[in-house]
Coordinates of C-alpha atoms in Angstrom, one line a residue:
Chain A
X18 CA 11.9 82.6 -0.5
X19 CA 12.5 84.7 2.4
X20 CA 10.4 84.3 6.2
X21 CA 9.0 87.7 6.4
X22 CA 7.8 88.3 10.4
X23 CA 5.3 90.4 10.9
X24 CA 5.5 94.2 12.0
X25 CA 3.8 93.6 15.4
X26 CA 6.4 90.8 15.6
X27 CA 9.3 92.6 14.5
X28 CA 8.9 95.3 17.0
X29 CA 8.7 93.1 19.8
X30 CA 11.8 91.2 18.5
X31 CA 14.1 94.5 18.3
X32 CA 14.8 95.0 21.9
X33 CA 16.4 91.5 22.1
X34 CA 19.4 93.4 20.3
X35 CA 20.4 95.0 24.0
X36 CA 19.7 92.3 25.7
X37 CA 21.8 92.5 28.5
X38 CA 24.4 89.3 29.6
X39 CA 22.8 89.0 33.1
X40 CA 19.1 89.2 31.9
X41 CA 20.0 86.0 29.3
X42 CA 21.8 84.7 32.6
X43 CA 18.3 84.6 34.7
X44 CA 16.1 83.4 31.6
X45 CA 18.7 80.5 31.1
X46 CA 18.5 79.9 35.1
X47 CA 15.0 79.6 35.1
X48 CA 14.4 77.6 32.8
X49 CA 17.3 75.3 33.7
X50 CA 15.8 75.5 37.5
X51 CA 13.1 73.8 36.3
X52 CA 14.4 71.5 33.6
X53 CA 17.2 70.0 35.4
X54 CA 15.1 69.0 38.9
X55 CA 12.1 67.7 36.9
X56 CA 14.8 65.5 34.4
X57 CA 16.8 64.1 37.5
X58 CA 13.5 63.5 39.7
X59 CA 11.8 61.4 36.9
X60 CA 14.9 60.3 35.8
X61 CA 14.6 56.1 35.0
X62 CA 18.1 55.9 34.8
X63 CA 18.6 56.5 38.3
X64 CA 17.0 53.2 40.5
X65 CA 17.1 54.4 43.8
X66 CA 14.8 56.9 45.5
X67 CA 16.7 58.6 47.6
X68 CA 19.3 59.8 45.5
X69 CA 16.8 60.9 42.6
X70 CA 15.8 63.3 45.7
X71 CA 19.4 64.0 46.0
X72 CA 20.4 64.6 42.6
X73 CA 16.6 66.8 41.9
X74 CA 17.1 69.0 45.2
X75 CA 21.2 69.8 44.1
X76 CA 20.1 70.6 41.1
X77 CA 17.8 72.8 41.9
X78 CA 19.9 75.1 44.4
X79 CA 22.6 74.7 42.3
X80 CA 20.8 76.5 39.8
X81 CA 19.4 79.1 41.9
X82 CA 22.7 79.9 43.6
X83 CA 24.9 80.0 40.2
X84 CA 22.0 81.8 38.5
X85 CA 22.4 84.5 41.4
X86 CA 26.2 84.6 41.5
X87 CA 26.3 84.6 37.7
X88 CA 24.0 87.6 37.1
X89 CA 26.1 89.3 40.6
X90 CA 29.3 89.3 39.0
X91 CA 27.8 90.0 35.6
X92 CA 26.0 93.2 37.3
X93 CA 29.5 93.5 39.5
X94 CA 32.0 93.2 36.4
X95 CA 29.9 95.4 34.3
X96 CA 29.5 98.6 36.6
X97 CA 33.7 98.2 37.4
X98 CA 34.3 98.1 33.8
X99 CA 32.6 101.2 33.0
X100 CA 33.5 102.7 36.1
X101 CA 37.2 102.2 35.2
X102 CA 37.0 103.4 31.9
X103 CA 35.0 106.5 32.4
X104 CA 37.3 107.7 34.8
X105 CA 40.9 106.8 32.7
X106 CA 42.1 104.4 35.3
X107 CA 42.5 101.8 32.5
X108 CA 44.4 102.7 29.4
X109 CA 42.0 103.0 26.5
X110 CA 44.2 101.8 23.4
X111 CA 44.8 103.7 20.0
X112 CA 41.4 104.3 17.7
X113 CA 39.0 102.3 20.0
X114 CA 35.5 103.4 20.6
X115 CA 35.5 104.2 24.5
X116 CA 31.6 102.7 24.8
X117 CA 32.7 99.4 23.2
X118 CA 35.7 99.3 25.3
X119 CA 34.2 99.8 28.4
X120 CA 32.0 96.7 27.4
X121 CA 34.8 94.7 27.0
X122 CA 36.3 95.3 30.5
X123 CA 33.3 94.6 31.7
X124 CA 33.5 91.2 30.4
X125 CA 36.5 90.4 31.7
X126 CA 36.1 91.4 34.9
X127 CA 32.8 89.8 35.2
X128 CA 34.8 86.6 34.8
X129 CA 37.4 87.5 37.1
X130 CA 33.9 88.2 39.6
X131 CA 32.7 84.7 38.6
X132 CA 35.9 82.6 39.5
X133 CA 36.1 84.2 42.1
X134 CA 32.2 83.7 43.4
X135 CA 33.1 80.0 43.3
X136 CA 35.1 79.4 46.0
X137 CA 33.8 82.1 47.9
X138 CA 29.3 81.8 47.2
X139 CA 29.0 78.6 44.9
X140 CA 31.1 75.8 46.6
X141 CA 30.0 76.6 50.1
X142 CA 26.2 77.6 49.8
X143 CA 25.7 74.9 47.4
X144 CA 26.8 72.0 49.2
X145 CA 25.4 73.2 52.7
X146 CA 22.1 74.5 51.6
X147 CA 21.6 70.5 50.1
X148 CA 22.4 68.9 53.4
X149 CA 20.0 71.5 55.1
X150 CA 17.4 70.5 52.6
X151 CA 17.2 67.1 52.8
X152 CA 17.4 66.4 56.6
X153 CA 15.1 69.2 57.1
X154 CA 12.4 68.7 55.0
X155 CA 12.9 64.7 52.7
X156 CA 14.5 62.8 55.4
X157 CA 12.0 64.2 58.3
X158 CA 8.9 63.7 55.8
X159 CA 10.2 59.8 55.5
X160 CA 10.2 59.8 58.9
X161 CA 7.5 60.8 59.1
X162 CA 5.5 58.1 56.8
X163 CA 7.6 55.2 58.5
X164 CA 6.6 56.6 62.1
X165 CA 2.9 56.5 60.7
X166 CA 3.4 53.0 59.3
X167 CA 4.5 51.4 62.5
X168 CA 1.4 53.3 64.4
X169 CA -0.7 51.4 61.5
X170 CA 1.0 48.1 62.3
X171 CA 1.1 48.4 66.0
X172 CA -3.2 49.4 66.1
X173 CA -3.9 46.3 63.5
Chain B
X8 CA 50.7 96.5 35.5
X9 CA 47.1 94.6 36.1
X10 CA 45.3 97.6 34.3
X11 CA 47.6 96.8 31.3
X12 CA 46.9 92.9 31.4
X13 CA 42.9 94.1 31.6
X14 CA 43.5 95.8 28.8
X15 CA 45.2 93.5 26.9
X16 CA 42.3 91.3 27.6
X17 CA 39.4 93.1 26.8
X18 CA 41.3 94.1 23.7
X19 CA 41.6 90.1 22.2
X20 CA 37.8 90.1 23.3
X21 CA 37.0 92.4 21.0
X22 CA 38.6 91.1 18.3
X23 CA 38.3 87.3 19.1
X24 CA 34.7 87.3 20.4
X25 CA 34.4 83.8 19.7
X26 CA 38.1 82.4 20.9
X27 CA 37.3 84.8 24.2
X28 CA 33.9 83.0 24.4
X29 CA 35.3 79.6 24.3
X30 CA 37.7 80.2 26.4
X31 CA 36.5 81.7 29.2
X32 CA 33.3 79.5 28.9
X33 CA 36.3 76.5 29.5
X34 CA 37.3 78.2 32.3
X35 CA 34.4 79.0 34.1
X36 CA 32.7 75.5 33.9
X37 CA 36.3 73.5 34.8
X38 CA 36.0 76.0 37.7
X39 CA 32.6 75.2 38.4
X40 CA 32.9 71.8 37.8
X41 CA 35.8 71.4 39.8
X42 CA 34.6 73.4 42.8
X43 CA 31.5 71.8 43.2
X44 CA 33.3 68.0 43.2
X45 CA 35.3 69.1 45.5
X46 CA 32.7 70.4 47.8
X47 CA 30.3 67.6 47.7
X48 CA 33.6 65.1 48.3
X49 CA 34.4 66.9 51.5
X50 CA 31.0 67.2 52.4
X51 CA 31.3 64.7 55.6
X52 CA 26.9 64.8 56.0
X53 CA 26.2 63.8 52.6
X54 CA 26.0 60.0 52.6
X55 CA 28.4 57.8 50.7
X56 CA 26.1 56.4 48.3
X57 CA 24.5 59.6 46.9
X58 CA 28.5 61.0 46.6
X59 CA 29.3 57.9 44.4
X60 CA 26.6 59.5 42.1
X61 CA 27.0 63.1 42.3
X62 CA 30.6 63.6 41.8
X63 CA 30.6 61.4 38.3
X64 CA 27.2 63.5 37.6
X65 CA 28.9 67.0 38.3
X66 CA 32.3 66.3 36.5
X67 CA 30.0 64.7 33.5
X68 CA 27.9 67.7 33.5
X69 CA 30.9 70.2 32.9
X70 CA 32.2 68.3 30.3
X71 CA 28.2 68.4 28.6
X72 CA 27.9 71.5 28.8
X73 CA 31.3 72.9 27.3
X74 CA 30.4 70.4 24.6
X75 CA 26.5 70.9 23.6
X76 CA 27.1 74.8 24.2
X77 CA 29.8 74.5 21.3
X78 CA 28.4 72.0 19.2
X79 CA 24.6 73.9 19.4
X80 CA 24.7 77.2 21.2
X81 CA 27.7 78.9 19.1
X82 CA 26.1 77.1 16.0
X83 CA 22.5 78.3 16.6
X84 CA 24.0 82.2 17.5
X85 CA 25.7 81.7 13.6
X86 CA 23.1 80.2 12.1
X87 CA 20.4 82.8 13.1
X88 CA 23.1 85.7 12.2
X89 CA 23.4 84.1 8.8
X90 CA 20.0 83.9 8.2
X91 CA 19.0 87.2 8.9
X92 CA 21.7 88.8 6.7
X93 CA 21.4 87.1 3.8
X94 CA 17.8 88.6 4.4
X95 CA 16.3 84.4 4.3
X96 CA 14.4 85.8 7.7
X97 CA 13.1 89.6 7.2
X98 CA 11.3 92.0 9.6
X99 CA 8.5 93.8 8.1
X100 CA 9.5 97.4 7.2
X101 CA 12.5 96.8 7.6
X102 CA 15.4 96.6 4.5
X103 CA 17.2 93.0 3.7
X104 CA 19.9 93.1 6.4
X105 CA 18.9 96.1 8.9
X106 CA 21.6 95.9 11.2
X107 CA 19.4 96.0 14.4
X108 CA 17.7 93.2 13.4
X109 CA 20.3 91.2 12.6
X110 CA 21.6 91.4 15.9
X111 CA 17.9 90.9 17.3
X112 CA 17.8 87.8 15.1
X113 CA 21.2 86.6 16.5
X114 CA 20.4 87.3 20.5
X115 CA 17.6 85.2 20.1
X116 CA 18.8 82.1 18.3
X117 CA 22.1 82.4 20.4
X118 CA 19.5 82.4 23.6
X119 CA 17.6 79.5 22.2
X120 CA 20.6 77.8 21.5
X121 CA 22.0 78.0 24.7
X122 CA 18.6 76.5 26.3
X123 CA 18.4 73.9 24.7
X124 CA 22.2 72.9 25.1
X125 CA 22.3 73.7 28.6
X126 CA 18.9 72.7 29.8
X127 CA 17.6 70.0 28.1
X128 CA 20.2 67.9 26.2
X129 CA 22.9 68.0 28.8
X130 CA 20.3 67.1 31.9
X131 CA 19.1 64.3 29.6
X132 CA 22.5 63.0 28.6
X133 CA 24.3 63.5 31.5
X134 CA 22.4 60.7 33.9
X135 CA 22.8 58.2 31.6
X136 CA 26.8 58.9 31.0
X137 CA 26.9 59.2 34.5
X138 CA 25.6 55.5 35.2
X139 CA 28.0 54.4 32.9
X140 CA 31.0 56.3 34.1
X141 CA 30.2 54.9 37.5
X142 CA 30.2 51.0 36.1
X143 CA 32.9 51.3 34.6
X144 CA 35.7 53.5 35.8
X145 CA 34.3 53.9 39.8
X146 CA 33.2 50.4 40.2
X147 CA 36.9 49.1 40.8
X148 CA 37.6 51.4 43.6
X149 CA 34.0 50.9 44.9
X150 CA 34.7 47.5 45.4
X151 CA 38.6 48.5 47.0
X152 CA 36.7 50.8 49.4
X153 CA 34.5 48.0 50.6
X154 CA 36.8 45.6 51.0
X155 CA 39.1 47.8 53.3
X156 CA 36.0 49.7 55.4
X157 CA 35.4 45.4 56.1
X158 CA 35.6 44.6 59.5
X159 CA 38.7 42.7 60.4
X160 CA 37.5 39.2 61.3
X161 CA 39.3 36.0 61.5
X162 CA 39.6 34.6 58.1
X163 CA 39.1 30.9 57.4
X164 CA 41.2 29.3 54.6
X165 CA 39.6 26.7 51.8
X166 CA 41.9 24.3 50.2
X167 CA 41.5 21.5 48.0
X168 CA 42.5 19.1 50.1
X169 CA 43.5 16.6 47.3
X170 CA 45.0 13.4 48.1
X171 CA 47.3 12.1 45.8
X172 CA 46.5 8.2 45.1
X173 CA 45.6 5.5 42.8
X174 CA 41.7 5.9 44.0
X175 CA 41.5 9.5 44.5
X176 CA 38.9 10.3 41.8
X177 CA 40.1 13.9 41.3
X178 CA 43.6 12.7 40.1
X179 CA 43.3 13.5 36.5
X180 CA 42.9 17.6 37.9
X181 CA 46.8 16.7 39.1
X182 CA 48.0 18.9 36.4
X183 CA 45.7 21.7 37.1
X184 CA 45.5 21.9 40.8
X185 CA 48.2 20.7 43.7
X186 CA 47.2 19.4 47.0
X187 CA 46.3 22.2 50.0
X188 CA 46.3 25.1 47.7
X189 CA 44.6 28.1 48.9
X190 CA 41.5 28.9 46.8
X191 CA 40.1 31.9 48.5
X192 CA 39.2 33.2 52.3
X193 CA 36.2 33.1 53.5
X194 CA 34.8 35.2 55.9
X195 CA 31.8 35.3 58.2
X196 CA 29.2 38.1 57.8
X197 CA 28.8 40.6 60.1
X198 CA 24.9 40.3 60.0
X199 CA 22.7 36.9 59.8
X200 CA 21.5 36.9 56.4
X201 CA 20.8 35.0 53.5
X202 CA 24.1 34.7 52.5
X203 CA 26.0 34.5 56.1
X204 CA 29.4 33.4 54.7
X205 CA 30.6 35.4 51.8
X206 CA 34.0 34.0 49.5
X207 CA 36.8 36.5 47.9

């Protein structure tokens, strides 16, 4: 028996169809923002503390910065594609729909932009931003509570 | 001459959508992956201890996600296509197999998919893995590393100092163990502790 959805429903559910890459890209990145720093703070498999905060605060930028560099090159990769074919600087073969073609450059080069955005955005943003991070803000704020602690200890 | 390979590129990814999507999903998260180890090893400010967790976590989690986006993404984004044209799922007004909403229908299981893959079973799996990737393939050259960032001190040697007589009462071990033999170092800890000499 078929699952009929209803026509409010249905409407709402045709614009999925051009959904663009880079719009999936930031509703995957959200939700993976969230998902992965929540699952590695309260994660029991990890026993110490510190690197909970560690592992939670990475994941986090990480996200953010390869959720940003993914829908860039996306955007990038896209725009060159169509650029490139709309103007006949890439060779359209035989019997091939120019529209769809154009598409398909664009996914290719939007690869070519991602490699590329790792060495260049992800690998040293990433790895910085965390040590920034965590002596700014975490390792200060423990500081912070041990300072208090001693205070506490010295006045009793 | 790079136009050309372009093109022969965007060609196969037309007509190989899935092969181009495997593929060039491989090759972005071994870049990834491999970028990011490298970045956090170099790293000099992040401390030791987190590293020996992170790398392990980062390569584990490439590896996770190439496989749940295979084995749930790509089979969610199929799933939902077949279901909407073999009309099991139908929009309201529309006919059995509209081709707009078939590729509605396929957008959005391919999108759920790909959630649930990437941000939920691979963060769940991956800390576990990553525990046990440590234990047992880092744990050796943990213990290497230790052992040659140890302060050189003066080493002591333990022997058995076994004297071979009539009385001796450890004679019968004469067949096991022979007299001044070396059974270990043992060297005196750098701090005052509870355990102040430790034996390797």
């Amino acid at each position: 028996m078929p699952i009929t959805i209803p026509a409010g429903l249905t409407k709402s559910l045709l614009p999925l169809a051009d959904l663009t890459p880079w719009k999936q890209r930031i509703a995957i990145g959200v939700i993976a923002m969230v998902s992965h720093t929540a699952i590695d703070y309260w994660s029991p498999f990890i026993k110490e503390k510190e690197t909970r905060e560690y592992a939670a605060i990475r994941s986090l930028i990480k996200m953010f910065i390869t959720m940003t560099s993914g829908v860039l090159s996306r955007i990038a990769g896209q725009k060159l594609g169509e650029f490139l074919v709309k103007y006949d600087k890439m060779p359209l073969p035989a019997g091939m729909d120019k529209a769809k073609f154009a598409g398909a450059v664009g996914s290719v080069l939007s690869i070519y932009c991602a490699l590329i955005s790792v060495p260049l955005i992800e690998m040293p943003i990433i790895s910085n931003a965390v040590t920034y991070v965590m002596d700014k803000f975490i390792k200060k704020k423990s500081a912070n509570v041990s300072t208090n602690l001693k205070k506490v200890n010295l006045n009793a | 001459m790079l136009s050309e390979f372009i093109t022969k590129q965007a060609k196969y990814a037309l007509e190989n959508r899935a092969k181009f999507l495997t593929l060039t999903l491989a090759i972005l998260y071994a870049s990834g992956t491999a970028g990011q180890a490298i970045s956090l090893y170099t790293n000099k400010k992040i401390p030791e201890k987190e590293k020996r967790f992170l790398i392990p976590q980062e390569i584990v989690n490439g590896v996770l996600e190439v496989v749940t986006f295979l084995a749930i993404a790509s089979r969610f984004e199929k799933w939902g296509k077949s279901l909407a044209e073999k009309g099991v799922i139908v929009g309201e007004g529309l006919a059995k197999g509209d081709a707009g909403f078939v590729k509605a229908v396929t957008v959005l299981f391919s999108l759920v998919g790909t959630i649930l893959a990437l941000d939920f079973v691979t963060p769940l799996i991956r800390n576990p893995l990553t525990i046990l990737l440590q234990k047992h393939i880092f744990k050796t050259k943990i213990e290497d590393k230790e052992q040659l960032t140890r302060p050189m001190l003066p080493s002591i040697s333990l022997n058995t100092n076994i004297k071979f007589n009539p009385n001796n009462p450890f004679r019968y071990f004469e067949n096991t163990m022979n007299a001044n033999q070396t059974v270990g170092k043992a060297y005196p800890a750098t701090s005052f502790g509870s355990n102040p000499l430790r034996i390797f």
